[in-house]
Amino acid sequence: MSGRRGRAPLVAPTSPPALAAPLAALVVLVALVGGVLTGCGGGDEPVPPTPPDPPVGPTRSTGPAPPSPAPSSPAPGPTSPTSTGGTESPTGSDRPGTPPEPPAAPARWVPAPGTTWQIQLDGPVDPSVDAQVYEVDGVGASAEDVRALHARGRRVICYVNAGASEDFRPDRAAFPTRVQGNANGWPGERWLDIRQRDLLRPLLAARFDTCRAKGFDAVDTDLVDGYNHDTGFPLTAADQLAYNRMLADLAHERGLSIGLKNDLKQIPDLVSVFDFAVNEQCAEYDECDLLAPFVAEGKAVFHIEYDLEPTEFCPRSRRLNLSSIRKTLDLDARRWTC
């Protein structure tokens, strides 16, 4: 018989006659067994055993496992609640493609209660007065005057008449006749129709721009209580509130602080949008307590008396923490302090 592919047949060795049959049977048996075994191997040559499959995943070391490296940052968790019970909004850097938010505008100057001050609207500015704050005329004072006061460490307020036209100002022709009402008792001045905000806004904005260009820190807007006077127009308290808020917006848009001049009845509505107060004669008319909301918010009240002597108003001014001085009506450099 022949074996499988490529194998030579087995040949029996020569043997004595007596053993021929048993030997032949043995040869046949061996051949049969070998053929069966060879058929199971699938070929003529012996097939080496197949190595075991490698284990799935990383192999495990027989020694102790090395410590895992610490993560570079903690895994993100749920957003922490804020103190108001909400969740914090993601910042610009957390949102891909979102430009960073612009830096916050610098905080406006807000003078503290008790800050010392001087107001001079007549004559050349005298910078020698020992006061932390100066108020001077926005037209009459020059940029050099403002720089000289700044060089002495003073803050400087720009006086602007926001409630009356003035026939002696460079911009007098810009105020139409229809917005000029009754005379207010001062030469060349007439009350403005503050209801005409669309017309007056650019005119006051231009005045504030002049203050900013000269380097002033703030504006004091005079005559912003026309609704309490005989202006020639049917002004209401709501008209005055809207107009005064417009003035505050115009100043703040230019980085200027702004003071509320008089208008005592509307202080509760306006104290939050004005940065300080300027008052005339609250002691004479027994009204100084109405200015307390400004002091309570940490904002100065710059107070003037014209007729009373300092001994008559200073004790109360100290109790209320007002910045009080006595001046003459022409508002020159002379000044009497508490």
Coordinates of C-alpha atoms in Angstrom, one line a residue:
M1 CA 0.0 0.0 0.0
S2 CA 1.1 3.4 -0.4
G3 CA 1.3 6.1 2.1
R4 CA 0.0 9.7 1.8
R5 CA 1.5 12.3 -0.4
G6 CA 5.4 12.1 -0.6
R7 CA 5.9 9.4 1.8
A8 CA 7.7 6.1 0.8
P9 CA 6.0 2.8 1.5
L10 CA 7.1 0.8 4.5
V11 CA 9.3 -2.2 3.5
A12 CA 9.4 -5.2 5.8
P13 CA 12.8 -6.7 6.7
T14 CA 13.6 -10.3 5.6
S15 CA 12.7 -12.9 8.3
P16 CA 12.5 -16.6 8.8
P17 CA 9.5 -18.4 7.2
A18 CA 7.9 -19.3 10.5
L19 CA 7.6 -15.7 11.5
A20 CA 6.3 -14.4 8.1
A21 CA 2.6 -14.3 8.8
P22 CA 2.8 -12.8 12.3
L23 CA 5.3 -10.2 11.0
A24 CA 3.1 -9.4 8.0
A25 CA 0.1 -8.8 10.3
L26 CA 2.2 -6.6 12.5
V27 CA 3.3 -4.5 9.5
V28 CA -0.3 -4.1 8.4
L29 CA -1.3 -3.0 11.9
V30 CA 1.5 -0.5 12.2
A31 CA 0.7 0.9 8.8
L32 CA -3.0 1.3 9.6
V33 CA -2.2 3.0 12.9
G34 CA 0.4 5.3 11.3
G35 CA -2.1 6.2 8.5
V36 CA -4.7 7.2 11.0
L37 CA -2.3 9.3 13.0
T38 CA -0.9 10.9 9.8
G39 CA -4.3 11.7 8.5
C40 CA -5.1 13.5 11.7
G41 CA -2.0 15.7 11.3
G42 CA -3.3 17.0 7.9
G43 CA 0.1 16.5 6.0
D44 CA 3.2 14.4 5.5
E45 CA 5.4 16.4 7.8
P46 CA 4.6 16.7 11.5
V47 CA 2.7 19.9 12.3
P48 CA 4.2 21.8 15.3
P49 CA 1.8 22.5 18.0
T50 CA -0.1 25.9 17.7
P51 CA 0.9 28.4 20.4
P52 CA -1.8 29.5 22.7
D53 CA -3.7 32.7 21.8
P54 CA -2.3 35.8 23.6
P55 CA -4.5 37.1 26.4
V56 CA -6.8 40.0 25.6
G57 CA -5.8 43.4 27.0
P58 CA -2.7 44.3 28.9
T59 CA -0.8 41.6 30.6
R60 CA -0.6 41.6 34.3
S61 CA 2.8 41.8 36.0
T62 CA 3.7 39.3 38.6
G63 CA 5.1 42.0 40.8
P64 CA 3.3 44.8 42.5
A65 CA 1.6 47.2 40.1
P66 CA 3.4 50.6 39.8
P67 CA 1.4 53.5 41.1
S68 CA -0.9 55.2 38.6
P69 CA 0.3 58.7 37.6
A70 CA -1.7 61.5 39.1
P71 CA -4.1 63.3 36.6
S72 CA -2.9 66.7 35.5
S73 CA -6.2 68.2 36.6
P74 CA -9.3 67.0 38.4
A75 CA -12.1 65.6 36.3
P76 CA -14.8 68.1 35.6
G77 CA -17.8 67.8 37.9
P78 CA -21.1 69.5 38.1
T79 CA -21.2 73.3 38.2
S80 CA -21.2 74.7 41.7
P81 CA -24.2 76.7 42.6
T82 CA -23.7 80.4 43.2
S83 CA -24.7 82.2 46.4
T84 CA -27.9 83.3 44.8
G85 CA -28.9 79.7 44.1
G86 CA -28.2 79.7 40.3
T87 CA -25.3 78.4 38.4
E88 CA -22.3 80.3 37.2
S89 CA -22.4 81.0 33.5
P90 CA -19.4 79.7 31.5
T91 CA -16.7 82.3 30.8
G92 CA -15.7 83.2 27.3
S93 CA -12.6 80.9 27.4
D94 CA -15.0 78.0 28.1
R95 CA -16.8 78.5 24.8
P96 CA -14.7 77.7 21.8
G97 CA -14.9 80.4 19.2
T98 CA -16.3 83.1 21.6
P99 CA -14.2 86.2 21.7
P100 CA -13.0 87.3 25.2
E101 CA -15.1 89.8 27.0
P102 CA -13.7 93.4 26.9
P103 CA -12.1 94.6 30.1
A104 CA -14.5 96.4 32.5
A105 CA -14.5 100.2 32.3
P106 CA -12.6 101.9 35.2
A107 CA -14.8 102.9 38.1
R108 CA -16.0 106.5 38.2
W109 CA -14.8 108.8 40.9
V110 CA -17.3 109.0 43.8
P111 CA -16.2 111.5 46.4
A112 CA -16.7 110.4 50.0
P113 CA -18.8 112.2 52.6
G114 CA -16.7 114.9 54.3
T115 CA -14.4 115.6 51.4
T116 CA -13.3 119.2 51.5
W117 CA -14.1 121.5 48.6
Q118 CA -13.9 124.9 47.0
I119 CA -16.1 126.4 44.3
Q120 CA -14.9 129.4 42.3
L121 CA -16.9 130.6 39.3
D122 CA -15.6 134.2 39.1
G123 CA -12.1 135.5 38.5
P124 CA -8.9 133.7 37.7
V125 CA -8.7 130.3 39.4
D126 CA -6.8 130.5 42.6
P127 CA -5.2 127.0 43.1
S128 CA -3.8 127.7 46.6
V129 CA -7.0 127.0 48.5
D130 CA -6.5 124.0 50.8
A131 CA -9.3 121.8 49.5
Q132 CA -9.5 118.3 48.0
V133 CA -12.0 119.2 45.3
Y134 CA -12.4 122.3 43.2
E135 CA -15.4 123.3 41.2
V136 CA -14.7 125.8 38.4
D137 CA -16.6 127.1 35.4
G138 CA -16.5 124.8 32.4
V139 CA -16.0 127.6 29.9
G140 CA -14.0 130.1 31.9
A141 CA -11.5 127.6 33.2
S142 CA -8.8 126.4 30.8
A143 CA -7.2 123.0 30.4
E144 CA -4.1 124.5 32.0
D145 CA -6.1 125.5 35.1
V146 CA -7.4 121.9 35.4
R147 CA -3.8 120.5 35.0
A148 CA -2.5 122.9 37.6
L149 CA -5.1 121.7 40.1
H150 CA -4.5 118.0 39.3
A151 CA -0.8 118.6 39.8
R152 CA -1.7 119.7 43.4
G153 CA -3.6 116.5 43.9
R154 CA -7.1 118.1 43.5
R155 CA -10.1 116.6 41.8
V156 CA -11.9 119.1 39.5
I157 CA -15.6 119.5 38.8
C158 CA -16.9 121.3 35.7
Y159 CA -19.8 123.7 36.3
V160 CA -22.4 123.4 33.5
N161 CA -25.8 125.2 33.5
A162 CA -28.1 122.5 32.3
G163 CA -31.5 124.1 33.1
A164 CA -31.3 127.5 31.5
S165 CA -30.0 129.2 28.3
E166 CA -27.2 131.8 28.8
D167 CA -26.8 134.6 26.2
F168 CA -23.1 135.0 27.2
R169 CA -22.0 131.5 26.3
P170 CA -20.2 130.6 23.0
D171 CA -23.0 128.1 22.1
R172 CA -25.9 130.5 22.8
A173 CA -27.1 130.4 19.1
A174 CA -27.6 126.6 19.3
F175 CA -30.6 127.0 21.7
P176 CA -33.7 127.8 19.6
T177 CA -36.1 130.4 20.9
R178 CA -38.9 127.8 21.3
V179 CA -37.0 126.0 24.1
Q180 CA -36.3 129.2 26.0
G181 CA -38.9 130.2 28.6
N182 CA -39.2 132.7 31.4
A183 CA -36.2 134.6 32.8
N184 CA -34.9 132.9 35.9
G185 CA -33.7 136.0 37.8
W186 CA -30.0 135.9 36.6
P187 CA -28.9 138.2 33.9
G188 CA -29.1 136.7 30.4
E189 CA -30.6 133.4 31.6
R190 CA -33.9 131.7 30.6
W191 CA -35.4 128.4 31.7
L192 CA -35.2 125.6 29.2
D193 CA -38.1 123.4 28.1
I194 CA -36.6 120.2 29.4
R195 CA -39.3 118.2 27.7
Q196 CA -37.5 118.7 24.4
R197 CA -34.8 116.1 25.3
D198 CA -34.1 115.1 21.7
L199 CA -33.1 118.7 20.9
L200 CA -31.3 119.4 24.1
R201 CA -29.4 116.1 24.4
P202 CA -26.7 117.0 21.7
L203 CA -26.3 120.5 23.1
L204 CA -25.6 119.3 26.6
A205 CA -23.4 116.4 25.2
A206 CA -21.3 119.0 23.5
R207 CA -20.8 120.9 26.8
F208 CA -19.8 117.7 28.5
D209 CA -17.4 117.0 25.7
T210 CA -15.7 120.3 26.4
C211 CA -15.4 119.4 30.1
R212 CA -13.9 116.0 29.2
A213 CA -11.5 117.6 26.7
K214 CA -10.2 119.9 29.4
G215 CA -9.5 117.0 31.7
F216 CA -12.3 117.5 34.3
D217 CA -13.2 114.6 36.6
A218 CA -16.9 115.4 37.0
V219 CA -19.7 117.8 36.1
D220 CA -22.1 119.8 38.3
T221 CA -25.3 120.4 36.4
D222 CA -27.1 123.6 37.7
L223 CA -30.8 124.4 37.6
V224 CA -32.1 120.8 37.3
D225 CA -35.2 121.5 39.4
G226 CA -37.1 123.7 36.9
Y227 CA -40.4 121.8 37.5
N228 CA -40.5 123.6 40.9
H229 CA -40.3 127.0 39.3
D230 CA -42.2 129.3 37.0
T231 CA -40.4 128.4 33.8
G232 CA -43.1 129.2 31.3
F233 CA -43.6 125.6 30.5
P234 CA -45.9 123.0 32.1
L235 CA -43.1 120.9 33.4
T236 CA -43.9 117.9 35.6
A237 CA -41.9 115.9 38.1
A238 CA -41.7 113.0 35.5
D239 CA -40.3 115.5 33.0
Q240 CA -37.5 116.5 35.4
L241 CA -36.7 112.9 36.3
A242 CA -36.3 111.9 32.7
Y243 CA -34.2 114.9 31.9
N244 CA -31.9 114.4 35.0
R245 CA -31.4 110.8 34.2
M246 CA -30.5 111.8 30.6
L247 CA -27.8 114.1 32.0
A248 CA -26.4 111.3 34.2
D249 CA -26.2 109.0 31.2
L250 CA -24.4 111.7 29.1
A251 CA -21.8 112.2 31.8
H252 CA -21.2 108.5 32.5
E253 CA -20.9 107.7 28.8
R254 CA -17.9 110.1 28.8
G255 CA -16.4 108.7 32.0
L256 CA -17.4 111.8 34.0
S257 CA -18.9 111.7 37.4
I258 CA -22.0 113.9 37.9
G259 CA -23.5 115.8 40.9
L260 CA -27.2 116.4 41.5
K261 CA -27.7 120.1 42.1
N262 CA -30.5 120.8 44.6
D263 CA -33.7 119.0 43.4
L264 CA -34.2 117.7 46.9
K265 CA -37.6 116.2 46.4
Q266 CA -36.3 113.7 43.8
I267 CA -33.2 112.5 45.7
P268 CA -34.8 109.1 46.5
D269 CA -35.3 108.5 42.8
L270 CA -31.9 109.9 41.7
V271 CA -29.4 109.1 44.4
S272 CA -28.5 105.8 42.7
V273 CA -27.6 107.4 39.3
F274 CA -25.7 110.5 40.6
D275 CA -22.3 110.3 42.2
F276 CA -22.5 113.2 44.6
A277 CA -24.8 116.1 45.5
V278 CA -24.3 119.9 45.4
N279 CA -26.7 122.0 47.5
E280 CA -27.3 125.6 48.1
Q281 CA -28.8 126.9 51.4
C282 CA -30.3 123.7 52.8
A283 CA -29.5 125.0 56.3
E284 CA -31.2 128.3 55.7
Y285 CA -34.4 126.5 54.6
D286 CA -34.1 123.7 57.0
E287 CA -33.8 121.0 54.3
C288 CA -30.4 119.4 55.0
D289 CA -31.9 116.2 56.3
L290 CA -33.2 115.5 52.8
L291 CA -29.6 115.0 51.6
A292 CA -29.0 112.1 54.0
P293 CA -29.5 109.4 51.3
F294 CA -26.3 110.5 49.5
V295 CA -24.3 110.3 52.7
A296 CA -25.8 106.9 53.5
E297 CA -24.6 105.6 50.1
G298 CA -21.1 106.9 50.7
K299 CA -21.4 109.9 48.4
A300 CA -20.3 113.5 49.3
V301 CA -22.7 116.4 49.7
F302 CA -21.0 119.6 48.7
H303 CA -23.0 122.3 50.5
I304 CA -23.0 126.1 50.3
E305 CA -24.6 128.8 52.5
Y306 CA -24.6 132.4 51.4
D307 CA -26.4 134.3 54.2
L308 CA -25.8 132.3 57.4
E309 CA -22.6 132.5 59.4
P310 CA -20.6 129.2 59.8
T311 CA -21.4 129.1 63.5
E312 CA -25.1 128.9 62.5
F313 CA -24.8 125.9 60.2
C314 CA -21.5 124.1 60.9
P315 CA -22.6 122.1 64.0
R316 CA -25.4 120.5 62.1
S317 CA -23.3 120.0 59.0
R318 CA -20.8 118.1 61.1
R319 CA -23.5 115.8 62.5
L320 CA -24.8 115.1 59.0
N321 CA -21.3 114.7 57.5
L322 CA -21.8 117.4 54.9
S323 CA -19.0 119.2 53.2
S324 CA -20.2 122.7 54.1
I325 CA -18.7 126.1 53.3
R326 CA -19.9 129.7 53.2
K327 CA -19.5 131.7 50.0
T328 CA -20.5 135.1 48.6
L329 CA -23.1 135.1 45.8
D330 CA -20.5 136.0 43.2
L331 CA -18.6 132.8 44.0
D332 CA -15.1 134.2 43.8
A333 CA -12.1 132.6 45.6
R334 CA -13.2 133.7 49.1
R335 CA -14.4 130.8 51.3
W336 CA -15.3 130.2 55.0
T337 CA -15.2 126.6 56.2
C338 CA -16.6 124.7 59.1

